[in-house]
Amino acid sequence: MIPDGGDMSGLLAQAQAMQAQLMSAQQELAEATVEGSAGGDMVTATVTGAGELVGLVIKPEAVDAEDTETLADLVLAAVRDANGRAQALAASKLGPLAGGLGGLGF
């Protein structure tokens, strides 16, 4: 059954347009990068909008041979920060598109 008495070709065209927008947004995310940091920017992680870690910068003052646990914690925190920012970017780009799928009965 087609909602609101619309015709099937219109529904199909709307679905195809949304699919194209979704693919475009996914491509933008794959090409975008975001940074996250920890320890007052002593460790900076760069991830793609899709969440792939592509860079990690550790300032020399963050390195203490006798305290590698703190460095590990800073790296984890920076990566988590970057991933959180990537998720927010993805939500901003994909959210409106995902919300539109409800109108198609998906």
PDB file of C-alpha atoms in Angstrom:
ATOM      1  CA  MET A   1       0.000   0.000   0.000  1.00  0.00           C
ATOM      2  CA  ILE A   2       1.353   3.408  -0.933  1.00  0.00           C
ATOM      3  CA  PRO A   3       1.053   6.059   1.800  1.00  0.00           C
ATOM      4  CA  ASP A   4      -1.152   9.112   1.205  1.00  0.00           C
ATOM      5  CA  GLY A   5      -2.445   7.735  -2.095  1.00  0.00           C
ATOM      6  CA  GLY A   6       0.756   8.712  -3.975  1.00  0.00           C
ATOM      7  CA  ASP A   7       1.821   6.948  -7.124  1.00  0.00           C
ATOM      8  CA  MET A   8       4.540   4.298  -7.181  1.00  0.00           C
ATOM      9  CA  SER A   9       6.800   6.198  -9.597  1.00  0.00           C
ATOM     10  CA  GLY A  10       6.870   9.219  -7.283  1.00  0.00           C
ATOM     11  CA  LEU A  11       7.703   7.025  -4.320  1.00  0.00           C
ATOM     12  CA  LEU A  12      10.472   5.308  -6.279  1.00  0.00           C
ATOM     13  CA  ALA A  13      11.904   8.653  -7.407  1.00  0.00           C
ATOM     14  CA  GLN A  14      11.890   9.886  -3.807  1.00  0.00           C
ATOM     15  CA  ALA A  15      13.675   6.729  -2.629  1.00  0.00           C
ATOM     16  CA  GLN A  16      16.293   7.037  -5.376  1.00  0.00           C
ATOM     17  CA  ALA A  17      16.910  10.703  -4.525  1.00  0.00           C
ATOM     18  CA  MET A  18      17.351   9.841  -0.853  1.00  0.00           C
ATOM     19  CA  GLN A  19      19.737   7.014  -1.749  1.00  0.00           C
ATOM     20  CA  ALA A  20      21.833   9.420  -3.846  1.00  0.00           C
ATOM     21  CA  GLN A  21      21.905  11.941  -0.989  1.00  0.00           C
ATOM     22  CA  LEU A  22      22.909   9.210   1.467  1.00  0.00           C
ATOM     23  CA  MET A  23      25.733   8.013  -0.791  1.00  0.00           C
ATOM     24  CA  SER A  24      26.947  11.579  -1.212  1.00  0.00           C
ATOM     25  CA  ALA A  25      26.906  12.170   2.550  1.00  0.00           C
ATOM     26  CA  GLN A  26      28.773   8.916   3.167  1.00  0.00           C
ATOM     27  CA  GLN A  27      31.431   9.946   0.633  1.00  0.00           C
ATOM     28  CA  GLU A  28      31.785  13.343   2.317  1.00  0.00           C
ATOM     29  CA  LEU A  29      32.251  11.602   5.665  1.00  0.00           C
ATOM     30  CA  ALA A  30      34.899   9.274   4.273  1.00  0.00           C
ATOM     31  CA  GLU A  31      36.847  12.298   2.978  1.00  0.00           C
ATOM     32  CA  ALA A  32      36.384  14.529   6.051  1.00  0.00           C
ATOM     33  CA  THR A  33      38.811  14.492   8.965  1.00  0.00           C
ATOM     34  CA  VAL A  34      38.298  15.590  12.554  1.00  0.00           C
ATOM     35  CA  GLU A  35      40.736  15.925  15.417  1.00  0.00           C
ATOM     36  CA  GLY A  36      40.466  15.067  19.055  1.00  0.00           C
ATOM     37  CA  SER A  37      42.978  15.801  21.772  1.00  0.00           C
ATOM     38  CA  ALA A  38      43.877  15.064  25.355  1.00  0.00           C
ATOM     39  CA  GLY A  39      46.227  16.380  27.999  1.00  0.00           C
ATOM     40  CA  GLY A  40      46.023  19.972  26.857  1.00  0.00           C
ATOM     41  CA  ASP A  41      46.798  19.004  23.261  1.00  0.00           C
ATOM     42  CA  MET A  42      49.779  16.855  24.274  1.00  0.00           C
ATOM     43  CA  VAL A  43      48.225  14.055  22.221  1.00  0.00           C
ATOM     44  CA  THR A  44      46.161  14.716  19.099  1.00  0.00           C
ATOM     45  CA  ALA A  45      44.329  12.049  17.100  1.00  0.00           C
ATOM     46  CA  THR A  46      42.926  12.537  13.610  1.00  0.00           C
ATOM     47  CA  VAL A  47      40.115  10.336  12.326  1.00  0.00           C
ATOM     48  CA  THR A  48      38.008  10.334   9.204  1.00  0.00           C
ATOM     49  CA  GLY A  49      34.330  11.130   9.420  1.00  0.00           C
ATOM     50  CA  ALA A  50      33.821   7.366   9.197  1.00  0.00           C
ATOM     51  CA  GLY A  51      35.924   6.865  12.348  1.00  0.00           C
ATOM     52  CA  GLU A  52      39.145   5.534  10.813  1.00  0.00           C
ATOM     53  CA  LEU A  53      42.254   6.631  12.726  1.00  0.00           C
ATOM     54  CA  VAL A  54      44.562   8.321  10.196  1.00  0.00           C
ATOM     55  CA  GLY A  55      46.942  10.344  12.360  1.00  0.00           C
ATOM     56  CA  LEU A  56      48.392  10.546  15.844  1.00  0.00           C
ATOM     57  CA  VAL A  57      50.676  13.305  17.153  1.00  0.00           C
ATOM     58  CA  ILE A  58      52.385  12.927  20.520  1.00  0.00           C
ATOM     59  CA  LYS A  59      54.316  15.907  21.831  1.00  0.00           C
ATOM     60  CA  PRO A  60      57.696  15.010  23.364  1.00  0.00           C
ATOM     61  CA  GLU A  61      56.689  16.323  26.794  1.00  0.00           C
ATOM     62  CA  ALA A  62      53.937  13.665  26.915  1.00  0.00           C
ATOM     63  CA  VAL A  63      56.540  10.901  26.863  1.00  0.00           C
ATOM     64  CA  ASP A  64      57.873   9.666  30.197  1.00  0.00           C
ATOM     65  CA  ALA A  65      59.693   6.332  29.999  1.00  0.00           C
ATOM     66  CA  GLU A  66      58.755   5.616  33.611  1.00  0.00           C
ATOM     67  CA  ASP A  67      55.050   6.371  33.142  1.00  0.00           C
ATOM     68  CA  THR A  68      53.830   4.808  29.932  1.00  0.00           C
ATOM     69  CA  GLU A  69      50.356   4.240  31.427  1.00  0.00           C
ATOM     70  CA  THR A  70      49.623   7.968  31.387  1.00  0.00           C
ATOM     71  CA  LEU A  71      50.703   8.208  27.761  1.00  0.00           C
ATOM     72  CA  ALA A  72      48.477   5.258  26.880  1.00  0.00           C
ATOM     73  CA  ASP A  73      45.564   6.942  28.679  1.00  0.00           C
ATOM     74  CA  LEU A  74      46.183  10.183  26.764  1.00  0.00           C
ATOM     75  CA  VAL A  75      46.236   8.330  23.439  1.00  0.00           C
ATOM     76  CA  LEU A  76      42.980   6.548  24.263  1.00  0.00           C
ATOM     77  CA  ALA A  77      41.351   9.793  25.374  1.00  0.00           C
ATOM     78  CA  ALA A  78      42.440  11.621  22.217  1.00  0.00           C
ATOM     79  CA  VAL A  79      41.146   8.823  19.969  1.00  0.00           C
ATOM     80  CA  ARG A  80      37.847   8.718  21.864  1.00  0.00           C
ATOM     81  CA  ASP A  81      37.527  12.495  21.565  1.00  0.00           C
ATOM     82  CA  ALA A  82      38.177  12.342  17.816  1.00  0.00           C
ATOM     83  CA  ASN A  83      35.712   9.468  17.375  1.00  0.00           C
ATOM     84  CA  GLY A  84      33.071  11.373  19.323  1.00  0.00           C
ATOM     85  CA  ARG A  85      33.538  14.326  16.997  1.00  0.00           C
ATOM     86  CA  ALA A  86      33.362  12.008  13.970  1.00  0.00           C
ATOM     87  CA  GLN A  87      30.095  10.537  15.264  1.00  0.00           C
ATOM     88  CA  ALA A  88      28.677  14.016  15.759  1.00  0.00           C
ATOM     89  CA  LEU A  89      29.691  14.920  12.202  1.00  0.00           C
ATOM     90  CA  ALA A  90      28.078  11.736  10.886  1.00  0.00           C
ATOM     91  CA  ALA A  91      24.893  12.435  12.827  1.00  0.00           C
ATOM     92  CA  SER A  92      24.719  15.951  11.416  1.00  0.00           C
ATOM     93  CA  LYS A  93      25.181  14.730   7.840  1.00  0.00           C
ATOM     94  CA  LEU A  94      23.189  11.499   7.969  1.00  0.00           C
ATOM     95  CA  GLY A  95      20.584  12.347  10.588  1.00  0.00           C
ATOM     96  CA  PRO A  96      18.245  14.287   8.301  1.00  0.00           C
ATOM     97  CA  LEU A  97      18.502  11.550   5.679  1.00  0.00           C
ATOM     98  CA  ALA A  98      17.852   8.726   8.132  1.00  0.00           C
ATOM     99  CA  GLY A  99      14.861  10.612   9.517  1.00  0.00           C
ATOM    100  CA  GLY A 100      13.397  10.855   6.035  1.00  0.00           C
ATOM    101  CA  LEU A 101      13.294   7.090   5.662  1.00  0.00           C
ATOM    102  CA  GLY A 102      10.394   6.889   8.113  1.00  0.00           C
ATOM    103  CA  GLY A 103       8.154   8.657   5.624  1.00  0.00           C
ATOM    104  CA  LEU A 104       8.730   5.877   3.126  1.00  0.00           C
ATOM    105  CA  GLY A 105       7.567   3.143   5.475  1.00  0.00           C
ATOM    106  CA  PHE A 106      11.031   1.629   5.946  1.00  0.00           C
TER     107      PHE A 106
END
